[in-house]
Short mmCIF file of C-alpha atoms in Angstrom, two decimals:
data_model
loop_
_atom_site.label_atom_id
_atom_site.label_comp_id
_atom_site.label_asym_id
_atom_site.label_seq_id
_atom_site.Cartn_x
_atom_site.Cartn_y
_atom_site.Cartn_z
CA UNK U 303 7.05 -35.01 10.86
CA UNK U 304 10.66 -34.80 12.03
CA UNK U 305 12.65 -32.11 10.28
CA UNK U 306 16.03 -32.91 8.70
CA UNK U 307 18.96 -31.26 10.46
CA UNK U 308 22.00 -30.01 8.57
CA UNK U 309 25.47 -29.00 9.68
CA UNK U 310 26.78 -25.52 8.94
CA UNK U 311 29.19 -27.05 6.42
CA UNK U 312 26.38 -28.87 4.59
CA UNK U 313 24.23 -25.75 4.38
CA UNK U 314 27.19 -23.63 3.28
CA UNK U 315 28.15 -26.08 0.54
CA UNK U 316 24.58 -26.29 -0.79
CA UNK U 317 24.19 -22.51 -0.63
CA UNK U 318 27.49 -21.96 -2.44
CA UNK U 319 26.12 -24.05 -5.30
CA UNK U 320 22.81 -22.16 -5.16
CA UNK U 321 24.57 -18.77 -5.36
CA UNK U 322 26.94 -19.86 -8.13
CA UNK U 323 30.03 -19.83 -5.92
CA UNK U 324 29.34 -16.47 -4.24
CA UNK U 325 30.88 -17.20 -0.84
CA UNK U 326 29.70 -14.00 0.85
CA UNK U 327 26.07 -14.53 -0.23
CA UNK U 328 26.18 -18.12 0.98
CA UNK U 329 27.70 -17.21 4.36
CA UNK U 330 25.21 -14.39 4.95
CA UNK U 331 22.23 -16.58 4.08
CA UNK U 332 23.28 -19.49 6.29
CA UNK U 333 24.21 -17.30 9.26
CA UNK U 334 21.24 -14.91 9.14
CA UNK U 335 18.29 -16.43 7.32
CA UNK U 336 18.45 -20.23 7.35
CA UNK U 337 15.95 -21.63 9.86
CA UNK U 338 17.77 -22.62 13.04
CA UNK U 339 17.06 -23.23 16.70
CA UNK U 340 18.78 -21.84 19.80
CA UNK U 341 21.16 -24.83 19.86
CA UNK U 342 22.45 -23.94 16.40
CA UNK U 343 20.75 -26.80 14.56
CA UNK U 344 20.07 -25.76 10.94
CA UNK U 345 16.86 -26.94 9.28
CA UNK U 346 17.24 -25.46 5.78
CA UNK U 347 19.85 -26.44 3.21
CA UNK U 348 19.58 -23.50 0.79
CA UNK U 349 17.24 -20.57 -0.02
CA UNK U 350 14.83 -22.85 -1.88
CA UNK U 351 13.95 -24.35 1.51
CA UNK U 352 13.47 -20.88 2.97
CA UNK U 353 11.24 -19.78 0.10
CA UNK U 354 9.11 -22.92 0.52
CA UNK U 355 8.72 -22.06 4.20
CA UNK U 356 7.63 -18.50 3.35
CA UNK U 357 5.34 -19.65 0.54
CA UNK U 358 3.53 -22.15 2.78
CA UNK U 359 2.75 -19.50 5.41
CA UNK U 360 1.76 -16.84 2.88
CA UNK U 361 -0.51 -19.32 1.11
CA UNK U 362 -2.15 -20.13 4.46
CA UNK U 363 -3.10 -16.45 4.76
CA UNK U 364 -4.02 -16.21 1.07
CA UNK U 365 -6.56 -19.02 1.58
CA UNK U 366 -8.61 -16.67 3.76
CA UNK U 367 -9.18 -14.23 0.88
CA UNK U 368 -10.81 -14.37 -2.58
CA UNK U 369 -8.65 -15.65 -5.43
CA UNK U 370 -5.92 -16.64 -2.99
CA UNK U 371 -2.56 -17.77 -4.34
CA UNK U 372 -1.35 -21.31 -3.73
CA UNK U 373 1.98 -22.13 -2.12
CA UNK U 374 3.42 -23.02 -5.53
CA UNK U 375 2.28 -19.70 -6.99
CA UNK U 376 3.87 -17.76 -4.14
CA UNK U 377 7.06 -19.84 -4.40
CA UNK U 378 7.38 -18.97 -8.09
CA UNK U 379 7.28 -15.26 -7.18
CA UNK U 380 10.04 -15.67 -4.57
CA UNK U 381 12.27 -18.34 -6.14
CA UNK U 382 15.89 -17.39 -6.87
CA UNK U 383 15.21 -13.87 -5.51
CA UNK U 384 14.18 -13.14 -9.08
CA UNK U 385 11.07 -11.00 -8.73
CA UNK U 386 9.90 -10.44 -5.14
CA UNK U 387 12.35 -10.38 -2.22
CA UNK U 388 11.01 -10.18 1.38
CA UNK U 389 13.63 -8.46 3.51
CA UNK U 390 15.43 -9.60 6.66
CA UNK U 391 12.77 -9.93 9.35
CA UNK U 392 10.10 -11.53 7.12
CA UNK U 393 12.69 -13.94 5.66
CA UNK U 394 13.97 -14.94 9.08
CA UNK U 395 10.66 -14.91 10.91
CA UNK U 396 7.84 -16.20 8.69
CA UNK U 397 7.17 -19.82 9.60
CA UNK U 398 9.87 -19.75 12.29
CA UNK U 399 8.54 -21.41 15.43
CA UNK U 400 11.93 -21.56 17.15
CA UNK U 401 11.98 -17.86 18.04
CA UNK U 402 9.35 -15.52 19.42
CA UNK U 403 10.06 -12.50 17.24
CA UNK U 404 8.47 -9.82 15.12
CA UNK U 405 8.21 -9.77 11.33
CA UNK U 406 8.58 -5.99 11.28
CA UNK U 407 11.93 -4.69 10.10
CA UNK U 408 11.58 -1.31 11.77
CA UNK U 409 9.57 0.57 14.37
CA UNK U 410 9.16 4.20 15.42
CA UNK U 411 8.36 4.96 19.05
CA UNK U 412 7.43 8.07 21.02
CA UNK U 413 5.79 8.12 24.44
CA UNK U 414 2.38 9.82 24.54
CA UNK U 415 2.64 13.44 25.62
CA UNK U 416 6.35 13.62 24.67
CA UNK U 417 7.48 13.67 28.33
CA UNK U 418 10.67 15.66 28.94
CA UNK U 419 11.73 13.77 32.05
CA UNK U 420 13.99 10.97 33.14
CA UNK U 421 10.91 8.76 33.30
CA UNK U 422 10.15 9.45 29.64
CA UNK U 423 13.80 9.09 28.61
CA UNK U 424 14.14 5.75 30.37
CA UNK U 425 10.83 4.51 28.97
CA UNK U 426 12.02 5.14 25.41
CA UNK U 427 15.31 3.39 26.27
CA UNK U 428 13.44 0.32 27.50
CA UNK U 429 11.04 0.28 24.58
CA UNK U 430 13.80 0.41 21.98
CA UNK U 431 15.60 -2.50 23.69
CA UNK U 432 12.40 -4.55 23.91
CA UNK U 433 11.81 -4.06 20.17
CA UNK U 434 15.40 -4.77 19.21
CA UNK U 435 15.44 -8.08 21.07
CA UNK U 436 12.53 -9.13 18.79
CA UNK U 437 14.73 -8.30 15.75
CA UNK U 438 13.34 -4.85 14.92
CA UNK U 439 15.25 -1.68 14.15
CA UNK U 440 13.99 1.47 15.89
CA UNK U 441 13.69 5.19 15.23
CA UNK U 442 12.72 7.98 17.61
CA UNK U 443 12.89 11.75 17.79
CA UNK U 444 14.64 13.85 20.47
CA UNK U 445 13.06 17.22 19.68
CA UNK U 446 10.89 17.14 22.82
CA UNK U 447 13.90 17.06 25.19
CA UNK U 448 14.83 20.41 26.71
CA UNK U 449 18.06 22.07 25.55
CA UNK U 450 21.33 22.28 27.46
CA UNK U 451 21.35 24.77 30.32
CA UNK U 452 17.58 24.96 30.77
CA UNK U 453 16.37 24.79 34.36
CA UNK U 454 15.19 21.46 35.80
CA UNK U 455 13.63 20.74 39.18
CA UNK U 456 16.09 18.13 40.42
CA UNK U 457 19.59 18.07 41.88
CA UNK U 458 21.19 18.81 38.48
CA UNK U 459 19.53 22.28 38.45
CA UNK U 460 20.04 22.57 34.67
CA UNK U 461 19.53 20.19 31.75
CA UNK U 462 22.47 18.41 30.15
CA UNK U 463 20.84 18.70 26.71
CA UNK U 464 20.46 16.07 24.00
CA UNK U 465 23.95 14.64 23.54
CA UNK U 466 24.28 12.55 26.74
CA UNK U 467 20.97 10.86 25.96
CA UNK U 468 22.10 10.20 22.39
CA UNK U 469 24.99 8.26 23.91
CA UNK U 470 22.65 6.36 26.24
CA UNK U 471 20.40 5.23 23.38
CA UNK U 472 23.41 4.39 21.24
CA UNK U 473 24.96 2.23 23.96
CA UNK U 474 21.70 0.38 24.54
CA UNK U 475 21.52 -0.42 20.83
CA UNK U 476 25.03 -1.85 20.82
CA UNK U 477 24.17 -4.12 23.74
CA UNK U 478 21.27 -5.93 22.02
CA UNK U 479 22.26 -9.09 20.14
CA UNK U 480 20.26 -10.16 17.09
CA UNK U 481 21.62 -13.50 15.86
CA UNK U 482 25.13 -12.39 15.03
CA UNK U 483 24.41 -8.69 14.58
CA UNK U 484 23.47 -5.70 16.73
CA UNK U 485 20.35 -3.58 16.86
CA UNK U 486 19.79 -0.63 14.53
CA UNK U 487 18.71 2.84 15.67
CA UNK U 488 17.81 6.16 14.07
CA UNK U 489 17.73 9.32 16.17
CA UNK U 490 16.30 12.51 14.71
CA UNK U 491 15.92 16.10 15.89
CA UNK U 492 14.31 19.21 14.48
CA UNK U 493 16.67 21.85 13.10
CA UNK U 494 14.56 24.28 15.13
CA UNK U 495 15.77 22.76 18.41
CA UNK U 496 18.41 24.93 20.16
CA UNK U 497 20.66 21.88 20.61
CA UNK U 498 20.51 20.79 16.97
CA UNK U 499 24.09 21.94 16.29
CA UNK U 500 25.37 19.79 19.17
CA UNK U 501 23.33 16.90 17.76
CA UNK U 502 24.88 17.49 14.32
CA UNK U 503 28.40 17.45 15.84
CA UNK U 504 27.86 14.53 18.24
CA UNK U 505 29.29 11.84 15.98
CA UNK U 506 32.33 13.84 14.94
CA UNK U 507 34.08 12.75 18.14
CA UNK U 508 35.64 9.32 17.46
CA UNK U 509 33.95 6.55 19.44
CA UNK U 510 30.83 8.57 20.25
CA UNK U 511 27.28 7.53 19.33
CA UNK U 512 28.60 4.57 17.35
CA UNK U 513 25.39 2.53 17.75
CA UNK U 514 23.01 4.84 15.91
CA UNK U 515 22.34 6.76 12.72
CA UNK U 516 21.40 10.42 13.12
CA UNK U 517 19.36 12.69 10.86
CA UNK U 518 18.19 16.29 11.10
CA UNK U 519 14.57 17.22 10.38
CA UNK U 520 14.87 20.36 8.25
CA UNK U 521 11.92 22.67 7.64
CA UNK U 522 11.17 24.99 4.72
CA UNK U 523 11.82 28.16 6.77
CA UNK U 524 15.36 27.01 7.51
CA UNK U 525 16.14 26.34 3.85
CA UNK U 526 14.68 29.72 2.85
CA UNK U 527 16.96 31.34 5.43
CA UNK U 528 19.93 29.44 3.97
CA UNK U 529 19.12 30.73 0.50
CA UNK U 530 18.42 34.31 1.53
CA UNK U 531 21.18 34.69 4.11
CA UNK U 532 18.64 35.71 6.77
CA UNK U 533 18.79 34.65 10.40
CA UNK U 534 16.79 31.65 11.61
CA UNK U 535 15.07 31.35 14.98
CA UNK U 536 15.44 28.17 16.98
CA UNK U 537 13.12 27.59 19.92
CA UNK U 538 11.97 25.24 22.63
CA UNK U 539 9.46 23.68 22.60
CA UNK U 540 10.00 23.44 18.85
CA UNK U 541 6.28 23.42 17.98
CA UNK U 542 5.09 25.96 20.56
CA UNK U 543 3.42 29.29 19.83
CA UNK U 544 4.88 30.56 23.12
CA UNK U 545 8.39 29.10 23.40
CA UNK U 546 10.34 29.46 26.66
CA UNK U 547 13.71 29.51 24.87
CA UNK U 548 14.60 31.22 21.58
CA UNK U 549 17.93 31.46 19.79
CA UNK U 550 18.90 33.32 16.60
CA UNK U 551 21.41 31.52 14.37
CA UNK U 552 23.15 31.86 11.01
CA UNK U 553 21.24 29.29 8.93
CA UNK U 554 23.79 29.24 6.10
CA UNK U 555 26.66 28.51 8.51
CA UNK U 556 24.78 25.64 10.13
CA UNK U 557 23.88 24.26 6.71
CA UNK U 558 27.55 24.34 5.74
CA UNK U 559 28.38 22.43 8.92
CA UNK U 560 25.80 19.76 8.05
CA UNK U 561 27.33 19.41 4.59
CA UNK U 562 30.91 19.31 5.93
CA UNK U 563 30.11 16.73 8.60
CA UNK U 564 28.22 14.55 6.13
CA UNK U 565 31.20 14.73 3.78
CA UNK U 566 33.59 13.69 6.57
CA UNK U 567 31.52 10.98 8.22
CA UNK U 568 28.38 10.35 6.09
CA UNK U 569 26.26 11.84 8.88
CA UNK U 570 24.04 13.56 9.77
CA UNK U 571 21.39 12.56 7.29
CA UNK U 572 18.93 15.21 6.15
CA UNK U 573 15.14 14.83 6.26
CA UNK U 574 13.23 17.61 4.51
CA UNK U 575 10.50 17.34 7.07
CA UNK U 576 7.88 19.74 5.73
CA UNK U 577 8.01 17.91 2.40
CA UNK U 578 7.70 14.56 4.17
CA UNK U 579 4.68 15.80 6.13
CA UNK U 580 3.00 17.17 3.02
CA UNK U 581 3.42 13.89 1.15
CA UNK U 582 2.67 11.56 4.07
CA UNK U 583 -0.62 9.67 4.11
CA UNK U 584 -0.70 9.27 7.92
CA UNK U 585 -0.28 13.02 8.45
CA UNK U 586 -3.70 13.55 6.89
CA UNK U 587 -4.86 12.10 10.22
CA UNK U 588 -2.41 13.93 12.50
CA UNK U 589 -5.30 15.26 14.60
CA UNK U 590 -6.18 11.63 15.45
CA UNK U 591 -2.68 10.83 16.67
CA UNK U 592 -1.09 9.58 13.44
CA UNK U 593 1.52 12.32 13.15
CA UNK U 594 4.81 11.26 11.54
CA UNK U 595 7.65 11.87 14.00
CA UNK U 596 10.74 9.94 12.89
CA UNK U 597 12.00 7.29 10.48
CA UNK U 598 13.35 3.78 10.39
CA UNK U 599 17.14 3.37 10.91
CA UNK U 600 18.01 3.89 7.25
CA UNK U 601 15.75 6.92 6.89
CA UNK U 602 13.62 5.84 3.95
CA UNK U 603 10.33 5.24 5.78
CA UNK U 604 8.82 7.99 7.98
CA UNK U 605 6.48 6.52 10.59
CA UNK U 606 4.07 7.51 13.37
CA UNK U 607 4.64 6.59 17.03
CA UNK U 608 4.22 2.83 17.48
CA UNK U 609 3.95 2.20 13.77
CA UNK U 610 6.13 -0.40 12.07
CA UNK U 611 7.11 -1.50 8.58
CA UNK U 612 7.63 -4.88 6.97
CA UNK U 613 9.97 -4.50 4.04
CA UNK U 614 9.84 -6.22 0.66
CA UNK U 615 11.81 -5.46 -2.48
CA UNK U 616 11.05 -5.88 -6.17
CA UNK U 617 14.12 -6.88 -8.17
CA UNK U 618 13.98 -4.44 -11.08
CA UNK U 619 16.84 -6.12 -12.94
CA UNK U 620 14.59 -9.11 -13.64
CA UNK U 621 12.24 -6.91 -15.65
CA UNK U 622 14.91 -5.83 -18.14
CA UNK U 623 14.83 -7.78 -21.39
CA UNK U 624 18.15 -8.30 -23.18
CA UNK U 625 20.16 -6.29 -20.60
CA UNK U 626 23.40 -4.61 -21.68
CA UNK U 627 22.52 -4.87 -25.37
CA UNK U 628 21.22 -2.42 -27.96
CA UNK U 629 17.86 -4.25 -27.77
CA UNK U 630 17.44 -3.76 -24.00
CA UNK U 631 13.95 -2.76 -22.92
CA UNK U 632 11.91 -2.70 -19.72
CA UNK U 633 8.97 -5.09 -19.26
CA UNK U 634 6.43 -2.68 -17.77
CA UNK U 635 3.48 -5.09 -17.97
CA UNK U 636 5.46 -7.79 -16.18
CA UNK U 637 6.42 -5.29 -13.49
CA UNK U 638 2.79 -4.22 -13.03
CA UNK U 639 1.78 -7.85 -12.54
CA UNK U 640 4.44 -8.47 -9.91
CA UNK U 641 3.90 -5.21 -8.05
CA UNK U 642 0.26 -6.19 -7.54
CA UNK U 643 1.35 -9.59 -6.24
CA UNK U 644 3.99 -7.96 -4.03
CA UNK U 645 1.45 -5.63 -2.46
CA UNK U 646 -0.84 -8.57 -1.79
CA UNK U 647 2.02 -10.42 -0.09
CA UNK U 648 2.74 -7.31 1.99
CA UNK U 649 -0.86 -7.35 3.19
CA UNK U 650 -0.54 -11.06 4.02
CA UNK U 651 2.54 -10.31 6.12
CA UNK U 652 0.49 -7.86 8.21
CA UNK U 653 -1.82 -10.78 9.06
CA UNK U 654 1.20 -12.89 9.96
CA UNK U 655 2.65 -10.08 12.07
CA UNK U 656 -0.58 -9.84 14.06
CA UNK U 657 -0.17 -13.54 14.87
CA UNK U 658 3.43 -12.93 15.94
CA UNK U 659 2.39 -10.06 18.22
CA UNK U 660 -0.16 -12.34 19.88
CA UNK U 661 2.61 -14.90 20.44
CA UNK U 662 4.85 -12.23 21.94
CA UNK U 663 2.07 -11.10 24.27
CA UNK U 664 1.38 -14.70 25.28
CA UNK U 665 5.06 -15.25 26.05
CA UNK U 666 5.17 -12.10 28.19
CA UNK U 667 2.21 -13.41 30.20
CA UNK U 668 3.98 -16.72 30.90
CA UNK U 669 7.34 -15.15 31.78
CA UNK U 670 8.22 -15.63 35.48
CA UNK U 671 9.02 -11.97 36.18
CA UNK U 672 6.68 -9.92 38.40
CA UNK U 673 4.05 -7.84 36.66
CA UNK U 674 5.78 -4.55 37.41
CA UNK U 675 8.73 -5.79 35.34
CA UNK U 676 6.61 -7.19 32.50
CA UNK U 677 4.06 -4.39 32.18
CA UNK U 678 6.19 -1.95 30.10
CA UNK U 679 6.89 -4.64 27.49
CA UNK U 680 3.25 -5.75 27.48
CA UNK U 681 2.00 -2.17 27.06
CA UNK U 682 4.49 -1.60 24.23
CA UNK U 683 3.23 -4.56 22.19
CA UNK U 684 -0.40 -3.71 22.90
CA UNK U 685 0.29 -0.26 21.41
CA UNK U 686 1.99 -1.89 18.43
CA UNK U 687 -0.99 -4.18 17.94
#
């Protein structure tokens, strides 16, 4: 069946009516989430069309499982963004056969063995670009890179440290187009790394590292040193029992710098890493390779290497009865019902993402480039799968 095609003006007008005259909401939806092809043809008039597209695909997956929801039942959960709101990549990608992309909002990467070499650095650079071109945001950790001034066995003689590579990864992120926006990147480093202060200061220079968010992984020992006024020992490698580099610092002074920089520029972010590790489900299986190493670009989801997340929101406002009145109350039973449905939809989206990964792998196989060019991208998606 031939799909109707709409002009930008038609979709904008219909979306303005849908959003009650909210021009920004209408413009964002039409430009980022309405189904369109590479020629700019638009195939959805307003978010109702998008939600029908999502509901049809989710119902197709639901049909494989007991007590599966119908398309109408799923649509009622999504309609008007009232209860359950799939986020950017699922909204744009589910049921979209015009683009070969991922449904995952964010990925974390980290080459096996944490290689401290140009080969490892460039591999991470390529992997983040390959993921961003499929619409994903990326996070990775720099704690495995040797600190500034440490000996290397090449013509440089000594390492340049973390900051130049921060700029490299940032620039790569800014180069990747994603349908009217740029890629998103999180870089993290352990506070124990001898270059962590340079990392903390990197974005204080105007125009530097503008394509990435940065956060510091802070451990309990550091915060105890801040409270007690004791010295703190940084080292490289950060997790070694026999480090080759050690450095004593004033923990309280570095903490004050973190606070001051965050006040001035909203960065660096702070990740209380020991707490994250204690409360992380994957880290129960760290000995099997599921160790949490970094986060998604906004910092709310810690992930293992080659793990990804598909985001979905529950609109809590819709569960408030009689809002802004003396009779206001929260509908806990209604929330419980929708959270169960939301989690089921999240599981369905994993099934859909597996299909998307297979499509990506199939496209890589049919690309005309030689195998030595294609193999890094293929290996990346096989690891993701």
